[in-house]
Coordinates of C-alpha atoms in Angstrom, one line a residue:
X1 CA 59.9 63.7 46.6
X2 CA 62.4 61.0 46.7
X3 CA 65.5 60.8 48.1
X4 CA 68.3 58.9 46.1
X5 CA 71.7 58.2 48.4
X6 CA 73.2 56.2 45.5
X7 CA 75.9 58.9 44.2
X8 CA 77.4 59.6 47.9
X9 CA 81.0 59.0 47.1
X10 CA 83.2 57.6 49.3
X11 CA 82.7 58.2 53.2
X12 CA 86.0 59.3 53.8
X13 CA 85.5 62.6 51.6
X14 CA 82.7 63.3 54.1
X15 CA 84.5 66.3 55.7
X16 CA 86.3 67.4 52.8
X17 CA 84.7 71.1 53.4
X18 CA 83.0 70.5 49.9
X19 CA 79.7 69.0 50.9
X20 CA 78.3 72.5 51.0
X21 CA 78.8 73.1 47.7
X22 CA 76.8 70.4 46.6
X23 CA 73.8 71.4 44.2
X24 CA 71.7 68.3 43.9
X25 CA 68.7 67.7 45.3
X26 CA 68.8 65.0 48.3
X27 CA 66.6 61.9 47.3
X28 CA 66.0 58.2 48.6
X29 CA 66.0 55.4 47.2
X30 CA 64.6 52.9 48.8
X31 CA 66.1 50.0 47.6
X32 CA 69.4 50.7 47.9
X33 CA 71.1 49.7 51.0
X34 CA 74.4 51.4 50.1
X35 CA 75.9 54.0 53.0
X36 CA 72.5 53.9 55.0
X37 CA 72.4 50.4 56.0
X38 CA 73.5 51.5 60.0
X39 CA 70.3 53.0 59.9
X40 CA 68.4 49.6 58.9
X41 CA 65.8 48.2 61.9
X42 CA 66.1 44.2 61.5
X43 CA 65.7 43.7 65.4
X44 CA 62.3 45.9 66.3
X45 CA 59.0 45.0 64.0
X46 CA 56.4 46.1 66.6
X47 CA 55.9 47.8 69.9
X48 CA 52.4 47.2 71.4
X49 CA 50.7 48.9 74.4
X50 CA 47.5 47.7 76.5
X51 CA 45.9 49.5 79.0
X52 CA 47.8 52.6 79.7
X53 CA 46.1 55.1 82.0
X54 CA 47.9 57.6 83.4
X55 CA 46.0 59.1 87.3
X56 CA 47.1 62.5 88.9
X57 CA 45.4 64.1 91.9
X58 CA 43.8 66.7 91.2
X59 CA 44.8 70.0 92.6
X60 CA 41.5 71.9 93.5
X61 CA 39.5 68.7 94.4
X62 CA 42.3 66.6 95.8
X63 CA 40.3 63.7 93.9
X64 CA 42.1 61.2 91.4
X65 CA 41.6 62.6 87.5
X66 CA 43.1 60.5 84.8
X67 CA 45.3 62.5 82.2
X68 CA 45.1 59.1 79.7
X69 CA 42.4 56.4 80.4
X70 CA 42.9 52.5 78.9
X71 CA 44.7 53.6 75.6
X72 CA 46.0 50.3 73.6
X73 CA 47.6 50.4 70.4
X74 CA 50.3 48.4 68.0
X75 CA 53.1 49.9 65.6
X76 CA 54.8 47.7 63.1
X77 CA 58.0 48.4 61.6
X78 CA 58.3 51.2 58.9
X79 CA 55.0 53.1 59.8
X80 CA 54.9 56.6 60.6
X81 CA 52.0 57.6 63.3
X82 CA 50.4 60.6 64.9
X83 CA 49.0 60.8 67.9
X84 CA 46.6 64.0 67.8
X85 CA 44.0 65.8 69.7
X86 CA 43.1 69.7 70.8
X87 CA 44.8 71.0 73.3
X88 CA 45.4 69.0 76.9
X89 CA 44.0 65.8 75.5
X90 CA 46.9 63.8 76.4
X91 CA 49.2 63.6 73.6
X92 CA 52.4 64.3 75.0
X93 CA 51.4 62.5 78.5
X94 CA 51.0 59.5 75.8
X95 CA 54.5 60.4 73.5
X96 CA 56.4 59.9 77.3
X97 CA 54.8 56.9 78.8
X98 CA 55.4 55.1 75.6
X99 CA 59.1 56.6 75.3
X100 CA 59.2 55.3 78.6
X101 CA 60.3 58.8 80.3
X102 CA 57.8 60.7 83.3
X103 CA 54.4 61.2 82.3
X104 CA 53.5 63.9 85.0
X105 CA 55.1 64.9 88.9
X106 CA 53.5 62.6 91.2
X107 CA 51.4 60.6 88.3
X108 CA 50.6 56.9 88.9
X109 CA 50.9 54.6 85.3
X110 CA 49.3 52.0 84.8
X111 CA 49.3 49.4 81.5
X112 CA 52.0 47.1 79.6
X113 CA 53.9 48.2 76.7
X114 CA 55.4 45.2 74.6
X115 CA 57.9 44.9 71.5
X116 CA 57.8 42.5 69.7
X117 CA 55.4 40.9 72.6
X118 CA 57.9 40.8 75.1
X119 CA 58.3 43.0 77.9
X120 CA 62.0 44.8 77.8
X121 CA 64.1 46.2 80.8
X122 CA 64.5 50.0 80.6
X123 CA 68.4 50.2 79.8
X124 CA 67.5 48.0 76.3
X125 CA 64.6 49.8 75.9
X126 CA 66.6 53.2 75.5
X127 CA 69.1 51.7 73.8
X128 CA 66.6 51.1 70.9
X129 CA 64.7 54.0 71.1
X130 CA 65.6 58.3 71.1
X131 CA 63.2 61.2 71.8
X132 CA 63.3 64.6 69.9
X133 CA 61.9 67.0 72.1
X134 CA 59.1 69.7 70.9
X135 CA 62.1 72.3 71.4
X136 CA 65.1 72.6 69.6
X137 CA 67.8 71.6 72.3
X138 CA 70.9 73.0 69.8
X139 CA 73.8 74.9 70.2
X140 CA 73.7 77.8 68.0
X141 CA 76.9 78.4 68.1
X142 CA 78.0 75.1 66.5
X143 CA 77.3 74.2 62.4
X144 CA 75.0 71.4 61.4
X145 CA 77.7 69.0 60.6
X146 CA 79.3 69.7 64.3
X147 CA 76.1 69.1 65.4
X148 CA 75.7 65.4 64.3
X149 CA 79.7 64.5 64.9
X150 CA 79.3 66.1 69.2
X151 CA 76.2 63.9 68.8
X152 CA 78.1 60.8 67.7
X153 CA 80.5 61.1 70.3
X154 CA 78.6 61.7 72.6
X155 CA 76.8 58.1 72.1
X156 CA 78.5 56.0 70.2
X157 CA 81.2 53.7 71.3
X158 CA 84.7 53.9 69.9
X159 CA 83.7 50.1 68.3
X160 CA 82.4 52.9 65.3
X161 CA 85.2 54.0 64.2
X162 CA 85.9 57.7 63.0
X163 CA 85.6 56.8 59.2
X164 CA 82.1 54.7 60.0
X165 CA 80.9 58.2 62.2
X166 CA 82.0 60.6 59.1
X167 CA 79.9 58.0 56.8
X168 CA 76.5 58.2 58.9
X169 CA 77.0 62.4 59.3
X170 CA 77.6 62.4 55.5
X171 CA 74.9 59.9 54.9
X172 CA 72.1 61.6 57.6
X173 CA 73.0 65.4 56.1
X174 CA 72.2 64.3 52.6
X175 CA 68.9 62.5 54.2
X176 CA 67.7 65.1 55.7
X177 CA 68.7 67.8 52.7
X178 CA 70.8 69.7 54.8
X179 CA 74.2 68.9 53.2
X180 CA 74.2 72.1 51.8
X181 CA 73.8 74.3 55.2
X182 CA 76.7 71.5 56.8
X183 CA 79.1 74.4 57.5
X184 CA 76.1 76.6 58.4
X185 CA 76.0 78.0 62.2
X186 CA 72.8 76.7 63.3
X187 CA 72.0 80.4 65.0
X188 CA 71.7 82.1 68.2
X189 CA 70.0 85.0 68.9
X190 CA 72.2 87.7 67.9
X191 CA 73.6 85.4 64.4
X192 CA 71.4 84.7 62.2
X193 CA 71.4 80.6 61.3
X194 CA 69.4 78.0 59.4
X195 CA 65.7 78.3 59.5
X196 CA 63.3 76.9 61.7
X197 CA 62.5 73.7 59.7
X198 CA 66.0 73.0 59.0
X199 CA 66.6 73.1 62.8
X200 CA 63.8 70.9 63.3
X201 CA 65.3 68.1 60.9
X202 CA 68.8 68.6 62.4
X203 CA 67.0 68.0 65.9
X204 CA 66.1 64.5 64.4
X205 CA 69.5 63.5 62.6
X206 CA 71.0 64.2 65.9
X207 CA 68.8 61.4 67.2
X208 CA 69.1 58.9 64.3
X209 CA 73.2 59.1 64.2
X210 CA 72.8 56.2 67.3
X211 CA 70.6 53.9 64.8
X212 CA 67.4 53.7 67.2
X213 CA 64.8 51.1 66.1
X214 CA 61.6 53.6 67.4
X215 CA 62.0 57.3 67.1
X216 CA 59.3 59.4 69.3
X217 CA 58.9 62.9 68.0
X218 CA 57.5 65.4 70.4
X219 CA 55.1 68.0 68.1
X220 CA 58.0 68.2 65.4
X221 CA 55.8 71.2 63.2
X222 CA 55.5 72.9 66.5
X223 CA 55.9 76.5 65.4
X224 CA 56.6 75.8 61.5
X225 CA 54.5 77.1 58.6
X226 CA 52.7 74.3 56.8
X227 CA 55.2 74.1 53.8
X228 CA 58.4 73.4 56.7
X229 CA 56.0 71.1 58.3
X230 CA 55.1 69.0 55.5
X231 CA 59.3 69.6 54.7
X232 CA 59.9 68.0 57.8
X233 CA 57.3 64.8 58.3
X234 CA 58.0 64.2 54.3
X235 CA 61.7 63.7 55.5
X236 CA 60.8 61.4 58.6
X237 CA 58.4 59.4 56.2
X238 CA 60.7 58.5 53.9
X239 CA 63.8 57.5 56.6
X240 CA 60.7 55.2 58.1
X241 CA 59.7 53.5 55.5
X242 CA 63.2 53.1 54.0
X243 CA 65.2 51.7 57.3
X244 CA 62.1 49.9 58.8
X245 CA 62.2 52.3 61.7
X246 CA 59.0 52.9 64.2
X247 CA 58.5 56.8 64.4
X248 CA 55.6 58.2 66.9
X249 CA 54.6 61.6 66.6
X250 CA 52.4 63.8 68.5
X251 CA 50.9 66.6 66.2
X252 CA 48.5 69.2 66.9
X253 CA 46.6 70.2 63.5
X254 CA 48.7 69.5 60.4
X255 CA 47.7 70.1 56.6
X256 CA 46.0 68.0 54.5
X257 CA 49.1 67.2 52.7
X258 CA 51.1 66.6 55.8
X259 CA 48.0 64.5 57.6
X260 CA 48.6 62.2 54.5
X261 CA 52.1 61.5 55.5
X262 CA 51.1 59.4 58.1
X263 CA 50.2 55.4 58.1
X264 CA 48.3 55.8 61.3
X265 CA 46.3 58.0 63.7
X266 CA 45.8 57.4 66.9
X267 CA 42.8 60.4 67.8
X268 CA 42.5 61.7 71.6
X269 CA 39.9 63.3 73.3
X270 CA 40.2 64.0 76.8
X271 CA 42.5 61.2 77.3
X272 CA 40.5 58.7 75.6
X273 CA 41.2 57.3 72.0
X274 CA 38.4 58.6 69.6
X275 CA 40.2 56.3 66.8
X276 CA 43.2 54.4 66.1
X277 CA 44.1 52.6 62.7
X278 CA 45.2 53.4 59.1
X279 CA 44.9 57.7 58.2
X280 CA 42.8 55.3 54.8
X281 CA 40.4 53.9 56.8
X282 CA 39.3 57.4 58.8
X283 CA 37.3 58.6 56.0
X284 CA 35.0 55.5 56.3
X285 CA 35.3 54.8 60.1
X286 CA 33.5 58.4 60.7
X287 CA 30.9 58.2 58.2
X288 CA 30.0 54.8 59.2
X289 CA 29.7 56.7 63.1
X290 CA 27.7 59.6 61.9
X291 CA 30.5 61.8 61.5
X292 CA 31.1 61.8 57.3
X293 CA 34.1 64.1 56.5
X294 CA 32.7 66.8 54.1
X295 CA 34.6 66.8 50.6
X296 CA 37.3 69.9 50.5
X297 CA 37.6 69.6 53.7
X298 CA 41.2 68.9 55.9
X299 CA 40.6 66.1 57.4
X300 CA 42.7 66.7 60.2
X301 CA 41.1 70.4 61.2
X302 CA 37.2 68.5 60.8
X303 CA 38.3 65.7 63.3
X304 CA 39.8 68.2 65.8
X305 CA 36.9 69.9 66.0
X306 CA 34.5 67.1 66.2
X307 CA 36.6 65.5 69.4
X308 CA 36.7 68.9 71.2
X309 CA 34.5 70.3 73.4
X310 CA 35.9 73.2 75.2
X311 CA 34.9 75.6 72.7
X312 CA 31.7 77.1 71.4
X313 CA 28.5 78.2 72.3
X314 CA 27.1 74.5 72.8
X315 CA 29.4 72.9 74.9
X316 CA 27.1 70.6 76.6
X317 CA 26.2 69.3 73.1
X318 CA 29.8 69.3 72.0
X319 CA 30.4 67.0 75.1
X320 CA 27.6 64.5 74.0
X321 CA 28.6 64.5 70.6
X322 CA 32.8 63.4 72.4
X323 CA 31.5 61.0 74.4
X324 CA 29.6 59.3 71.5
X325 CA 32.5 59.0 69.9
X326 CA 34.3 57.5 72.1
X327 CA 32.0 55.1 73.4
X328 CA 31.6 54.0 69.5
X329 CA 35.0 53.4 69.3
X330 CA 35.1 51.5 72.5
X331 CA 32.3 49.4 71.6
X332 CA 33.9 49.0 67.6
X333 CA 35.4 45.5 66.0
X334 CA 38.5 47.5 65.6
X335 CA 39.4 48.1 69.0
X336 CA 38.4 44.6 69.8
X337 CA 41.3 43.6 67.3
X338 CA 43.8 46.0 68.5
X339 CA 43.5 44.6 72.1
X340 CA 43.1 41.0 70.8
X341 CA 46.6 41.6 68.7
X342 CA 48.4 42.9 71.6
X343 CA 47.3 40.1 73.9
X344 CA 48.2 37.2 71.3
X345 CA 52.0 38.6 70.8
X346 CA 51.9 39.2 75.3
X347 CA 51.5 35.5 75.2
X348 CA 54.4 34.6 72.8
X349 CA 56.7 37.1 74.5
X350 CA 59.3 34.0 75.6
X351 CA 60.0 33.0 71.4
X352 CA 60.4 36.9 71.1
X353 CA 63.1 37.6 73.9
X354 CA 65.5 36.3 71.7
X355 CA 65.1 38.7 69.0
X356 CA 65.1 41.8 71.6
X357 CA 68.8 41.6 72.7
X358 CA 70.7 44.9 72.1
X359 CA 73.4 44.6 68.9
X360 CA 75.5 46.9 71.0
X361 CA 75.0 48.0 74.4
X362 CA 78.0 49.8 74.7
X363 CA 78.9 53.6 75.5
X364 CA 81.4 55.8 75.3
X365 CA 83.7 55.9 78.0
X366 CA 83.7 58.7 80.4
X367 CA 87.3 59.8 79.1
X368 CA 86.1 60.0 75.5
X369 CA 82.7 61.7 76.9
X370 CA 84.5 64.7 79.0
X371 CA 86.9 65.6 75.8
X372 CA 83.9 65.9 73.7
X373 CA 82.3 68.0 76.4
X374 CA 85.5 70.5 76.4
X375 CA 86.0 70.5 72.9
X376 CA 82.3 71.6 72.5
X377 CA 82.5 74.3 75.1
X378 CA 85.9 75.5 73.7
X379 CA 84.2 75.7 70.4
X380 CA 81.2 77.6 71.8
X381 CA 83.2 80.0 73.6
X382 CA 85.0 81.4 71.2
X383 CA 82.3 81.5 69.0
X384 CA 80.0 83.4 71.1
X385 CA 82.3 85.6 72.4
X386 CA 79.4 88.6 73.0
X387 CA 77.8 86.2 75.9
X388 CA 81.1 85.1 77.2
X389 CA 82.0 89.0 77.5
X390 CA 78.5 89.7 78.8
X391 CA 79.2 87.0 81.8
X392 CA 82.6 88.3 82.4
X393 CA 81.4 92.0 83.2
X394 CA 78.4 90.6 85.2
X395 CA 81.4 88.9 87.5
X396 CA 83.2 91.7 87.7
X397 CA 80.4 93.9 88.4
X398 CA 79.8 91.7 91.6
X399 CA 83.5 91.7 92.8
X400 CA 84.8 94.8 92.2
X401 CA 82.5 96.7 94.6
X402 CA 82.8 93.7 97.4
X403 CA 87.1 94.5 96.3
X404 CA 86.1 98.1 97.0
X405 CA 84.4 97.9 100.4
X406 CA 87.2 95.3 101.7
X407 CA 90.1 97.4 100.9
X408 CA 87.8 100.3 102.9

């Protein structure tokens, strides 16, 4: 399922109103470093965390409760990972304190996050990093390739020039394999648009267009069917491991095919990590723990519901059998190492601060930001002239009787 960019043509043809007509199938190569090279991470090759627990007070028993408790890990450059668990075990309370955005109302966070071992201030921190949220913030009135170009000018500074912006929509919508649907409405509720997992990967270009170095993705299957999902993490993959880009995913119970996708796993159970390391080295780690995974089995589904316990007839046993997980993997050589690496690259944080500072801090000014504002809302009026005409009669169904009983 590769993806080859090499036959792109020139950038400038890039709104030529002929890329939907396009008929090959998007693949990557990647060793070429033709028109995707703005994508390319040289800056970012890890992001390490130590220690992050995450305390809320609990409603009913006004006691502390943590949500995460002391969960360390360490990413390197060009791996795709998934952070997965059942239900409330703290994925997404994870996805945000490492993104760096509010974990829960009135939480208290504790812990140390690190790239390349060195601590960095919040503005370069976003600046490197963007955050795809579980749902699809799109304006269905607008077509994928409007989409990505209100995206880039809504971030990117006028240094990138319109023929460099028309090169990384052109470059992203082949990516992706949406080039063909680049004139496509992306849908409302009344006008049917592209599907669900072509939604889902628009969701993401519209992120990548500002080049981050570590891409969070909040449950990017959420709602998919497991062909769209493995459509969809097959895409991210492959624009990791080509660019050297960090991608973090929380996912709730993907397919054997899709779980394959992924470099690592980081496994939570009730806040706590059951496992974190290579999605090779599970197999092994849970047999050696008591837990073999049965052959013909998805791996994913068998872990999920060895780490959860609020289901079933024995619950007490299914909380015993939890907790012995996770005090094996507290007690394991591989957490040791994870929390030994993160320490050793803490120390060395001063030769790393070099290598952290932003390649271009800039924004768009607010001029340039409040034209692409209008022009989107011009667009989306007009195009969706039904709710525009439904708010017009609401308005005048609330002033012409308050008309009526003045002129009484």
């Amino acid at each position: 399922m590769g993806r080859n960019f090499a036959n792109m043509g020139d950038p400038a043809s890039a709104f030529d109103g002929n890329l939907e007509n396009e008929t090959s199938t998007p693949t990557l190569d990647v060793e070429w470093d033709g028109d995707s090279r703005f994508l390319m991470n040289h800056s970012v090759k890890n992001i390490s965390w130590s220690g992050f627990t995450v305390t809320v007070k609990d409603r009913q028993t006004k006691k502390a409760r943590d949500l995460i408790h002391d969960i360390s890990g360490d990413v390197q450059q060009g791996e795709l990972v998934a952070l997965m668990g059942p239900s409330g075990c703290g994925k997404t309370t994870l996805l945000n304190v490492l993104a760096r955005r509010p974990a829960a109302s009135g939480a208290k966070v504790l812990g140390d996050s690190y790239v390349n071992g060195a601590k960095v201030d919040i503005g370069s921190f976003g600046r490197m990093t963007s955050y795809v949220e579980q749902e699809d913030a799109l304006i269905g009135s607008l077509t994928v390739r409007e989409t990505l170009k209100f995206a880039a000018d809504l971030s990117l500074p006028s240094s990138v020039t319109k023929r460099q912006r028309m090169d990384r929509i052109r470059t992203l919508l082949e990516a992706f394999g949406i080039q063909n649907q680049a004139n496509t409405l992306v849908g409302t509720p009344i006008r049917k648009g592209i599907s669900g997992g072509q939604k889902r990967r628009v969701s993401v270009a519209s992120q990548l267009i500002t080049c981050p170095k570590i891409l969070f993705l909040d449950e990017p299957t959420s709602g998919l069917d497991s062909t769209a999902s493995y459509e969809v993490m097959s895409y991210a993959k492959e624009i990791a491991r080509a660019n050297n880009i960090i991608i973090i995913a929380s996912i709730h119970q993907p397919s054997t095919t899709t779980f394959q996708l992924f470099d690592k796993l980081l496994l939570l159970s009730g806040g706590r990590t059951c496992y974190f390391g290579p999605i090779n080295n599970v197999s092994s780690y849970f047999g050696q723990i008591g837990h073999p995974i049965p052959a013909h089995t998805n791996p994913a589904e068998f872990l999920l519901d060895i780490v959860s316990s609020d289901f079933g007839g024995a619950k007490g046993n299914a909380q015993e059998r939890v907790q012995q997980i996770q005090n094996a993997w507290a007690s394991s050589e591989e957490s040791d190492i994870i929390v030994r690496h993160v320490s050793e690259r803490a120390r060395e944080s001063e030769k790393a601060a070099g290598v952290l500072s932003a390649e271009d801090m800039a924004r768009p000014g607010p001029v340039t930001i409040t034209a692409a504002l209008l022009h989107r809302s011009f667009i989306k009026s007009y195009r969706d002239v039904v709710a525009y005409g439904i708010r017009i009669a609401m308005y005048l169904g609330e002033y012409l009787p308050l008309s009526l009983v003045n002129t009484s």
